[in-house]
Coordinates of C-alpha atoms in Angstrom, one line a residue:
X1 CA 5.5 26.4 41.6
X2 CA 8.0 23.6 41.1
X3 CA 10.0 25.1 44.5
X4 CA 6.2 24.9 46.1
X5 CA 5.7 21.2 44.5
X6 CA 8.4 19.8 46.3
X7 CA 8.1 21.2 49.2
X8 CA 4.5 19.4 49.4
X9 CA 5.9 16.3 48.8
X10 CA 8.3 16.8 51.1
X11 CA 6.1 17.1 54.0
X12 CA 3.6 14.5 53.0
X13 CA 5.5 11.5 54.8
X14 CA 5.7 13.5 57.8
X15 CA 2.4 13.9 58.5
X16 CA 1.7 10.2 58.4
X17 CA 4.0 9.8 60.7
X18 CA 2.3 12.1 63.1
X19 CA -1.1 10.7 62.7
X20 CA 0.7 7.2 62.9
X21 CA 1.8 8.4 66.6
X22 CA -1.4 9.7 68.0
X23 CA -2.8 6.2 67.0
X24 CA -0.2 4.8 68.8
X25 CA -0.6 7.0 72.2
X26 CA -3.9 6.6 71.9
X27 CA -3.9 2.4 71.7
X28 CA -1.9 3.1 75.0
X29 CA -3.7 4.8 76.9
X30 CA -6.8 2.4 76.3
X31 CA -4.8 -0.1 77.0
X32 CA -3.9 1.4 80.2
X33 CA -7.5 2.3 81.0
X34 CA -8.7 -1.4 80.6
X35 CA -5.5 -2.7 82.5
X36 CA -6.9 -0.6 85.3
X37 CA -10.4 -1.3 85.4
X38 CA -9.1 -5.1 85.3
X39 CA -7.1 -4.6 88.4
X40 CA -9.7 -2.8 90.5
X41 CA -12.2 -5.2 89.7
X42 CA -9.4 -8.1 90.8
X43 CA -8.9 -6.5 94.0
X44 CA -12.7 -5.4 94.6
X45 CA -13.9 -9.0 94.4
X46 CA -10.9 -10.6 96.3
X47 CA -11.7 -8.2 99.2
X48 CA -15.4 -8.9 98.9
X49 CA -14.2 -12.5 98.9
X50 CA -12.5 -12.3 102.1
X51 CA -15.4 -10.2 103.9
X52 CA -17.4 -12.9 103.1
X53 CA -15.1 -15.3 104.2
X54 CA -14.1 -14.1 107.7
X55 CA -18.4 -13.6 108.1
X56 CA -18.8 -17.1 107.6
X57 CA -15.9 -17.5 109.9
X58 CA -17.4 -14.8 112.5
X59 CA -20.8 -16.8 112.4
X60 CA -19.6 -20.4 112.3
X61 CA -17.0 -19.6 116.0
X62 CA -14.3 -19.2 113.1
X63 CA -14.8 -22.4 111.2
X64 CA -14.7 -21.9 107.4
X65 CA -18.5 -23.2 106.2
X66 CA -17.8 -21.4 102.6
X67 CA -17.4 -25.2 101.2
X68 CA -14.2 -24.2 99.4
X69 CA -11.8 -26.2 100.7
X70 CA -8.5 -24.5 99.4
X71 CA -9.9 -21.0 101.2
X72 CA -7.3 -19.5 103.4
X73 CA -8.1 -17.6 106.5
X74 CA -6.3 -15.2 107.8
X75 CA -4.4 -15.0 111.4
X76 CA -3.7 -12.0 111.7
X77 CA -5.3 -10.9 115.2
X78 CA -8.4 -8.1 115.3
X79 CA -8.1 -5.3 117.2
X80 CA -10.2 -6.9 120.4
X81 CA -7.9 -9.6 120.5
X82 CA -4.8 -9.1 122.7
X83 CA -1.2 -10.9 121.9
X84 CA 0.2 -13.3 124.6
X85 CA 2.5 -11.0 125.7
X86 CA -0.2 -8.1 125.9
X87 CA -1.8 -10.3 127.9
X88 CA 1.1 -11.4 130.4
X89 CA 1.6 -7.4 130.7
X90 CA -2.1 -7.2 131.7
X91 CA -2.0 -9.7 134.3
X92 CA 1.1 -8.6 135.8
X93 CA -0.2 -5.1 136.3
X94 CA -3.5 -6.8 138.2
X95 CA -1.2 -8.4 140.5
X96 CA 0.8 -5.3 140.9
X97 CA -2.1 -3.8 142.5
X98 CA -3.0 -6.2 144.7
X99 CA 0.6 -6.5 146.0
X100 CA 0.9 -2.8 146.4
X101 CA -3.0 -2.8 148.6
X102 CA -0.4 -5.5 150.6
X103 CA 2.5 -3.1 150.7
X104 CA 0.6 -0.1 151.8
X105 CA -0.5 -1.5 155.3
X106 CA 3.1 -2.9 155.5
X107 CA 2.4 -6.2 154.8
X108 CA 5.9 -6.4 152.5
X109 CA 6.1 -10.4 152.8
X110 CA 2.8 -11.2 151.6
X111 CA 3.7 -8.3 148.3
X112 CA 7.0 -9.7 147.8
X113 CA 5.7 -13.7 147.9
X114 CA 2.8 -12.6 145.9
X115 CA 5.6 -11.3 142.7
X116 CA 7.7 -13.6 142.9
X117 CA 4.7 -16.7 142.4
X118 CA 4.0 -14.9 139.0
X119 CA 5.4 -16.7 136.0
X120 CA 9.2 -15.6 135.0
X121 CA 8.6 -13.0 136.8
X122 CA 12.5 -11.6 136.6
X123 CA 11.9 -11.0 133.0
X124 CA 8.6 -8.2 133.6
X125 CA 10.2 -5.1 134.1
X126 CA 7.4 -3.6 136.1
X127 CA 7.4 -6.7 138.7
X128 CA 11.3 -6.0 139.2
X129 CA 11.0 -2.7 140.0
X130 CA 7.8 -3.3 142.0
X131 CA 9.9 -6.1 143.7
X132 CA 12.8 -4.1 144.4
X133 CA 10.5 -1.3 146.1
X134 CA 9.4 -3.9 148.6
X135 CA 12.3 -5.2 149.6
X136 CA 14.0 -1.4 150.3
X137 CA 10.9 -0.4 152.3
X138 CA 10.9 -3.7 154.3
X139 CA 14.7 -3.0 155.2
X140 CA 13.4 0.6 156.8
X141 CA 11.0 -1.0 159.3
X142 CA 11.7 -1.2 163.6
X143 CA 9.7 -3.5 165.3
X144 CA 7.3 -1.6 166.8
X145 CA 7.7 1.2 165.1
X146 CA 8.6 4.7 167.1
X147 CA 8.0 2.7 170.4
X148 CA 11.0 0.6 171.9
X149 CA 8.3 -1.6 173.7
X150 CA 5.0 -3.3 173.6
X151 CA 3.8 -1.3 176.7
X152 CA 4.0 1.7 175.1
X153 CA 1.6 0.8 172.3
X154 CA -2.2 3.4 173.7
X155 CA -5.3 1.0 173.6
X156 CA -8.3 3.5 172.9
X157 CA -12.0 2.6 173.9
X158 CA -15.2 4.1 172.8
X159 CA -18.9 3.3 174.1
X160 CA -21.6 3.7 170.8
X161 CA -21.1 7.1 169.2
X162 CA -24.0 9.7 169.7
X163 CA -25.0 10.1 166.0
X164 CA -27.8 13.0 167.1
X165 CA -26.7 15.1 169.6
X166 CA -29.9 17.0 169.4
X167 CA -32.0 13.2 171.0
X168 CA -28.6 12.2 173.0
X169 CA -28.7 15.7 174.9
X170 CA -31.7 17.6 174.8
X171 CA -31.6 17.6 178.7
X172 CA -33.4 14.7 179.5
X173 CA -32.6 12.5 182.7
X174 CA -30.3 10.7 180.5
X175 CA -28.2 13.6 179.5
X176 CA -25.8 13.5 181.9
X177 CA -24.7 9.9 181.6
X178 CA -23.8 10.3 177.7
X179 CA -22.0 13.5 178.4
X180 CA -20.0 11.4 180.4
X181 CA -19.9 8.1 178.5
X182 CA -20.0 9.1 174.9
X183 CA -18.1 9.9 172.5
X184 CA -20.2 12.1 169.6
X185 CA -19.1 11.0 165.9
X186 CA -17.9 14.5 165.3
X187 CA -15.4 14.2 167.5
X188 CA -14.6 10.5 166.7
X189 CA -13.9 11.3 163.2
X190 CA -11.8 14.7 164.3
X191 CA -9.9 11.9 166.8
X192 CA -9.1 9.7 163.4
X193 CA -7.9 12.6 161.6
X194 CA -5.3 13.6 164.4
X195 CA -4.1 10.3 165.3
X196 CA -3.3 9.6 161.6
X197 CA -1.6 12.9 161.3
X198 CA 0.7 11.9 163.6
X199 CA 1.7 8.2 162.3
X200 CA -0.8 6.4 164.8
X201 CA -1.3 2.9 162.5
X202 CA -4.4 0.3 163.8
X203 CA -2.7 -3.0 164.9
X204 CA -4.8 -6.2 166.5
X205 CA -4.6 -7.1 170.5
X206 CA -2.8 -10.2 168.8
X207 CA -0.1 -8.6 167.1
X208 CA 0.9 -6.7 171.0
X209 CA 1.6 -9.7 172.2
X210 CA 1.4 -13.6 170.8
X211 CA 0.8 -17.5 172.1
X212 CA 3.9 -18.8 171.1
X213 CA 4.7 -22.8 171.3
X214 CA 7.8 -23.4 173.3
X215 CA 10.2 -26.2 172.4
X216 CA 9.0 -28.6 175.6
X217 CA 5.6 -28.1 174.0
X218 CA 4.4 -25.4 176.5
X219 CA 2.5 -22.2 175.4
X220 CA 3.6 -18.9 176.6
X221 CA 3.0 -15.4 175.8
X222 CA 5.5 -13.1 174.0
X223 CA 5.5 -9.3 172.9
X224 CA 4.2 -9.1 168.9
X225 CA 6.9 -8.8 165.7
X226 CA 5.1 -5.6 164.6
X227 CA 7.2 -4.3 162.0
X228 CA 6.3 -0.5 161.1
X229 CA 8.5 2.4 159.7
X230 CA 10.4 4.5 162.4
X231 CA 8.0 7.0 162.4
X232 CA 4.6 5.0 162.6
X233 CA 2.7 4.0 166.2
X234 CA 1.2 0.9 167.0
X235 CA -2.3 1.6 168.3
X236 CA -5.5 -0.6 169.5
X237 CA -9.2 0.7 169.1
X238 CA -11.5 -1.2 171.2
X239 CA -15.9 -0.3 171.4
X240 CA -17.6 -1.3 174.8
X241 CA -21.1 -2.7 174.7
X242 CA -22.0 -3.3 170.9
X243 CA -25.5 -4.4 171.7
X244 CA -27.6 -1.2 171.3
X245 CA -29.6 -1.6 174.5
X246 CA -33.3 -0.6 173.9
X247 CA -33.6 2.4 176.2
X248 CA -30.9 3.9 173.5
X249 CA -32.8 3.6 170.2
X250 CA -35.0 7.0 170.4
X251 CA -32.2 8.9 171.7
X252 CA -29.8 9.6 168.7
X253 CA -28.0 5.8 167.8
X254 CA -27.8 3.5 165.6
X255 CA -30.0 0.8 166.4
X256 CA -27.9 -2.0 165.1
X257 CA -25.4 -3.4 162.8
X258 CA -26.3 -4.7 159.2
X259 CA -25.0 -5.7 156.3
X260 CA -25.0 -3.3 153.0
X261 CA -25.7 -4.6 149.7
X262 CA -21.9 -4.4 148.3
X263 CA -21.3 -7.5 152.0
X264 CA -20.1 -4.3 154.2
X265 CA -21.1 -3.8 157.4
X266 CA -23.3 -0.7 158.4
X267 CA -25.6 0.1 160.9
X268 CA -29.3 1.1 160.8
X269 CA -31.0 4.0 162.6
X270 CA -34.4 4.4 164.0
X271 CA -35.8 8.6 162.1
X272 CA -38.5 10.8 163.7
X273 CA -41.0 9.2 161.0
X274 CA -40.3 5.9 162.1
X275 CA -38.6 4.9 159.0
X276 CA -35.5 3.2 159.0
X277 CA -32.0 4.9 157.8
X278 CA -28.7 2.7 156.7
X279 CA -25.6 5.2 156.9
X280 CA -22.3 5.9 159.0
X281 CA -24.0 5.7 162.3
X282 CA -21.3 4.1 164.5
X283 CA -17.6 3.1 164.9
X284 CA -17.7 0.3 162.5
X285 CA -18.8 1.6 159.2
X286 CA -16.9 5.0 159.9
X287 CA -13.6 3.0 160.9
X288 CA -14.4 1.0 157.7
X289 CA -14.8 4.3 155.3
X290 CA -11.4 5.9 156.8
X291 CA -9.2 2.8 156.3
X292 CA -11.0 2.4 153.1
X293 CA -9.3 6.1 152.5
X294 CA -6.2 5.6 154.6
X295 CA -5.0 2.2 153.7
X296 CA -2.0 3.1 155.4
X297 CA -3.8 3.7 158.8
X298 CA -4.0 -0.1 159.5
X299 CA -1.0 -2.7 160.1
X300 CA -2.2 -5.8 157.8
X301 CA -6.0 -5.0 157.5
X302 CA -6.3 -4.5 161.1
X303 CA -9.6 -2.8 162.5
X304 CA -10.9 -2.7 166.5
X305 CA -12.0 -4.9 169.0
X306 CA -16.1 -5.2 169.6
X307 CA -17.0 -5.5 173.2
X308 CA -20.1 -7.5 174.1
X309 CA -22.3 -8.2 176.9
X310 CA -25.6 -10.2 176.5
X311 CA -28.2 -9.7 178.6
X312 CA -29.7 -7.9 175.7
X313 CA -28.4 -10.1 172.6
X314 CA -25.8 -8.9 170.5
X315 CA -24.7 -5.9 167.7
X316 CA -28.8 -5.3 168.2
X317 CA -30.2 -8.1 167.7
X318 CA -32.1 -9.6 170.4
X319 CA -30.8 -12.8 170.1
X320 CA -31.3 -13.4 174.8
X321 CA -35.0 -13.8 174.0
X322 CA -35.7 -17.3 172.7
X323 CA -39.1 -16.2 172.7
X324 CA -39.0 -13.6 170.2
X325 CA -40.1 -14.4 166.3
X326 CA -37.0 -13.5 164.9
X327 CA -34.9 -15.7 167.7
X328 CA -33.6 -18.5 165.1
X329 CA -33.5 -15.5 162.0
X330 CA -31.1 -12.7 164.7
X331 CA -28.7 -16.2 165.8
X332 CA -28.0 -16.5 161.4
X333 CA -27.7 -12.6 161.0
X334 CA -25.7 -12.3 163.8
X335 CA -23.1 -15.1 162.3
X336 CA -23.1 -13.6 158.9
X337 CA -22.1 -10.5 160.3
X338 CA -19.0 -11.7 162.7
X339 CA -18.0 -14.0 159.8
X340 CA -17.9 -10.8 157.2
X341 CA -16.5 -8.5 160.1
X342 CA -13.6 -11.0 161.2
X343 CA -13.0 -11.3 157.5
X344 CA -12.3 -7.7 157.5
X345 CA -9.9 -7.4 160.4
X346 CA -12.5 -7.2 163.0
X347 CA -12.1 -8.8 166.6
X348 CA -14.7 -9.6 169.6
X349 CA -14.4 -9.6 172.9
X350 CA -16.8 -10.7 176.3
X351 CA -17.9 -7.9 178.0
X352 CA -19.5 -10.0 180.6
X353 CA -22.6 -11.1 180.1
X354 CA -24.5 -8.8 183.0
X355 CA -21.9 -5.8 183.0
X356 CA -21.5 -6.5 186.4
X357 CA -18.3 -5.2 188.6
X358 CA -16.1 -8.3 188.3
X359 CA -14.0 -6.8 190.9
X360 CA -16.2 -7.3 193.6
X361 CA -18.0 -10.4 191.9
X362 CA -17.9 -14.0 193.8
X363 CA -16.5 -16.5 192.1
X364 CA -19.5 -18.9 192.1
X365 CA -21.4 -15.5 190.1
X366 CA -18.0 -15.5 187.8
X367 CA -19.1 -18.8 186.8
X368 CA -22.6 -18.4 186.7
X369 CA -22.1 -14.9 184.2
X370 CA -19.5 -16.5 181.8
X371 CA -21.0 -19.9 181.3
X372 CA -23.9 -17.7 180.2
X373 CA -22.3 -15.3 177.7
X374 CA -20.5 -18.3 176.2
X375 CA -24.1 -20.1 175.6
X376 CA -25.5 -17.0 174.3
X377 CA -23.0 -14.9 172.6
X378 CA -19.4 -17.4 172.2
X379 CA -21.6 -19.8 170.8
X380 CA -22.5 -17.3 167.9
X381 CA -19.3 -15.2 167.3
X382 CA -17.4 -18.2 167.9
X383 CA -14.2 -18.6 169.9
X384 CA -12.2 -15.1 171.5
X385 CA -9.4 -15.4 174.2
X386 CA -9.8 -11.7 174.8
X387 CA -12.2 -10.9 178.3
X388 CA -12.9 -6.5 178.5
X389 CA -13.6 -5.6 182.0
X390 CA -17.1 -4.0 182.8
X391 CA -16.6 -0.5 184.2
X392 CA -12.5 -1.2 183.8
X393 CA -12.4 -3.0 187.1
X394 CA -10.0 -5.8 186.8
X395 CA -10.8 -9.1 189.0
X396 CA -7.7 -8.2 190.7
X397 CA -5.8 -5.3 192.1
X398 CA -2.7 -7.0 192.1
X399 CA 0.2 -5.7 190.2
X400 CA 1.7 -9.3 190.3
X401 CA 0.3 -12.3 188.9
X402 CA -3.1 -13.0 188.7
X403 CA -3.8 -15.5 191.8
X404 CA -7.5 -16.0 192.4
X405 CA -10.0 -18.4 191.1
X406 CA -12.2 -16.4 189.2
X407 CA -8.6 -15.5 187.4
X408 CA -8.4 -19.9 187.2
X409 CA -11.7 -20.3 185.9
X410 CA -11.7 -17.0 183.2
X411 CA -8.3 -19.0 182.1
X412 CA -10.2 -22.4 181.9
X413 CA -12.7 -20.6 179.5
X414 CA -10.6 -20.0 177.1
X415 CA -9.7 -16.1 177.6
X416 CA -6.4 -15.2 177.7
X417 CA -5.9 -11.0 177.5
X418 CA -7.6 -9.1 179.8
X419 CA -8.4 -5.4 179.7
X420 CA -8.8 -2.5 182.2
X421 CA -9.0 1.0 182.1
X422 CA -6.0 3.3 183.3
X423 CA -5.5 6.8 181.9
X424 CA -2.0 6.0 180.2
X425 CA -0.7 2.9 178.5
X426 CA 0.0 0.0 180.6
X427 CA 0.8 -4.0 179.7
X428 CA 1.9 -7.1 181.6
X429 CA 2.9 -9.9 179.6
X430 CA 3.2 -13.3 181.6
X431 CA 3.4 -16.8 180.7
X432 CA 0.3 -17.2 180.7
X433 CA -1.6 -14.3 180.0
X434 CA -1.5 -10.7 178.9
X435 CA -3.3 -7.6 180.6
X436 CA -3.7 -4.3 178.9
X437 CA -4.9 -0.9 179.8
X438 CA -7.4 1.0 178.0
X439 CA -7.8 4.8 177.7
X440 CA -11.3 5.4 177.7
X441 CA -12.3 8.6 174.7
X442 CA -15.1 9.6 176.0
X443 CA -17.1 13.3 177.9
X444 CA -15.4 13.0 181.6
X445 CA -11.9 12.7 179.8
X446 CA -12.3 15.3 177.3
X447 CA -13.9 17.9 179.7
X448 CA -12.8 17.0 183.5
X449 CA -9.8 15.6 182.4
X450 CA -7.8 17.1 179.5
X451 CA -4.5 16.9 180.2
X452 CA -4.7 13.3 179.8
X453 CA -5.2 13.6 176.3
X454 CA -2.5 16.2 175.7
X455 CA -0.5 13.9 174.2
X456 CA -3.2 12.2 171.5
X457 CA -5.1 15.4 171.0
X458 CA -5.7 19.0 170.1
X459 CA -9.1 18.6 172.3
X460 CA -10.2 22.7 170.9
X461 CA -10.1 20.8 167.2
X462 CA -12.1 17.5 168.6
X463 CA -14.8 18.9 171.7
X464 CA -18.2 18.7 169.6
X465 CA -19.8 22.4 170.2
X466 CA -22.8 20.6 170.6
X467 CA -21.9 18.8 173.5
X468 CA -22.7 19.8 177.2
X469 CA -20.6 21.5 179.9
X470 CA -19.4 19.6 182.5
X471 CA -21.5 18.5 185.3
X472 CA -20.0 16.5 188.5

């Protein structure tokens, strides 16, 4: 008993001790509990605090309206918000796509000027690069291109496209003309295809050859600075009597050209039901479309020349009939649509006003049939210098210099390039003027003729199936 005693009294202390130490763990850990509950409430209403605070801010175009004074706001950016240098990268990379639409149709100068006006622009890495591009490509280019000469640079001609073969030749006493006039838009959009398969590039009559200012103050002609890669081929697209005479409008054409909603133009044609269709109808909107698609087809936004008579208005519009209710309403649509189309890289050109033979045309007629055209169609597609021969036939046979009056009086007018037809590429560039053959694209040269197209076309890939056999 006394061994047991002790040994109870021995072990008293210890379990006080014990008990002592759960009492301390336990202060602890309630301690720790309430420390916590502290510090989540600290944070939950300082956040709540700041939500509030950058509302207010949000509400009140970032002003603090909380009426605590000492509030800080914070600067750090939200995620909508770009940093300046974001920014710069963002507008570096819009100007890099503007300068590259420049450098695809070869206009290197305008993409090079256009990098170097951007801000610093030696310290984006993009723009250097970019710039560096331009300035190797620009070193490849010949003037001219593959040709050593301006006279070897084709000058293409079309009449209005059949857009319905089925109207245009269902064997009808017109028949025979468009099979040998016209050019279906099948086989205009086949042509495209091949001639940009084989490096052909648009260029304006004015790049060819240019009025240059001499240093005694004189004006003379000169061949163009066209500067294309080694492999690329100057060529000029012209359309012949852009007027959509009436006796044409039920038998498969457009009707006349328009603008679209998006500022393009278009052309309208007349359906069976005698509603009204907008669509690809002619050269213009389908030249449009494929350069749209082929930047690269066109030397500096270059397009085609438009060829127009008057004696029955202009891009169909009958704007030779003072009479008409529409008269004053045609003259506005009609400079709307020049101003958009020379915006775009078109040019115009007098086709005569009468389509007479100017050949055999007296020179008291010559004055009679220009003065007209320029009241009625100069004075709404404003000023050209380039005159298109009806039928081809030049005022002149000469191969010389011109010599006659009609030649002095043409010159008076204002026109200075004047275009035939021949079936190769031919070009005289004087002092004082510049002539220029036209290949004419149409039925008689695809079918009676081939082999003078040999070298543009595979003609078995471009005939339209639909179109006629040859009739002489």
């Amino acid at each position: 008993m006394k061994g047991q005693k002790g040994s109870y009294l021995n072990n008293k202390p210890k379990r006080r001790y014990s008990k002592l130490i759960l009492l301390a763990v336990e202060a602890v850990l309630i301690c720790a509990v309430v420390a916590g509950y502290f510090i989540f409430m600290r944070d939950f209403v300082h956040k709540k605090d700041g939500n509030s605070v950058k509302q207010e801010q949000n509400a009140s175009g970032g002003k603090n309206t909380s009426g605590k004074g000492d509030t800080k706001v914070s600067t750090t950016p939200t995620p909508t918000e770009l940093t300046e240098e974001e920014k710069r990268e963002k507008e570096a990379a819009e100007l890099l796509k503007q300068a590259d639409a420049y450098a695809v149709q070869y206009d290197y100068d305008k993409a090079i000027s256009l990098v170097k006006g951007f801000e610093n622009y030696t310290q984006v890495k993009v723009l250097n690069d970019a710039l560096s591009g331009y300035e190797e490509k620009k070193s490849t280019l010949k003037r001219f291109g593959a040709y050593d000469s301006a006279d070897q640079i084709n000058h293409l001609f079309f009449h209005i496209l059949v857009a319905d073969d089925s109207k245009a030749f269902d064997g009808d006493y017109r028949q025979k003309g468009y099979n040998y006039y016209m050019t279906t838009i099948p086989e205009f959009n086949a042509m495209l295809e091949q001639l940009y398969d084989q490096g052909y590039v648009l260029v304006q009559l004015h790049d060819v050859a240019k009025k240059v200012k001499n240093k005694d103050g004189s004006e003379s002609f000169e061949p163009g600075d066209i500067m294309l890669p080694p492999d690329k081929k100057p060529l000029v697209i012209s359309q012949d009597d852009v007027n959509y005479y009436e006796y044409m409008k039920e038998d498969g054409f457009a009707r006349r050209i328009i603008l679209d909603k998006d500022n393009n133009p278009t052309t309208e044609m007349l359906m069976d039901d005698g509603s009204v269709s907008v669509g690809d109808y002619d050269m213009v909107p389908l030249l449009e479309k494929f350069v749209k698609e082929h930047p690269d087809f066109s030397y500096k936004g270059a397009k085609g020349i438009l060829a127009l008579t008057g004696y029955e208005g202009a891009l169909g519009y009958r704007t030779n009939d003072a009479n008409s209710p529409s008269y004053k309403q045609d003259q506005k649509t009609v400079k709307k649509i020049v101003k958009v189309m020379k915006e775009k890289g078109w040019e115009f050109a007098s086709h005569s006003y009468g389509h007479r033979d100017m050949g055999k045309a007296t020179y008291a007629f010559t004055i009679k049939d220009t003065d007209r055209w320029e009241k009625e169609v100069g004075s709404l597609i404003g000023p050209t210098d380039i005159y298109i021969f009806p039928f081809g036939i030049d005022i002149e046979t000469t191969m010389g210099h011109y010599s006659s009056k009609k030649f002095e009086y043409l010159k008076k007018s204002g026109f200075d390039y004047f275009c035939g037809v021949y079936k190769a590429p031919w070009m005289q560039i004087k002092s004082d003027y510049v002539r220029m053959t036209r290949r004419p694209m149409d039925g008689e040269a695809m079918l009676k003729f081939p082999e003078r197209l040999k070298d543009l076309f595979d003609l078995s890939k471009v005939i339209d199936p639909n179109r006629p056999k040859w009739e002489d």
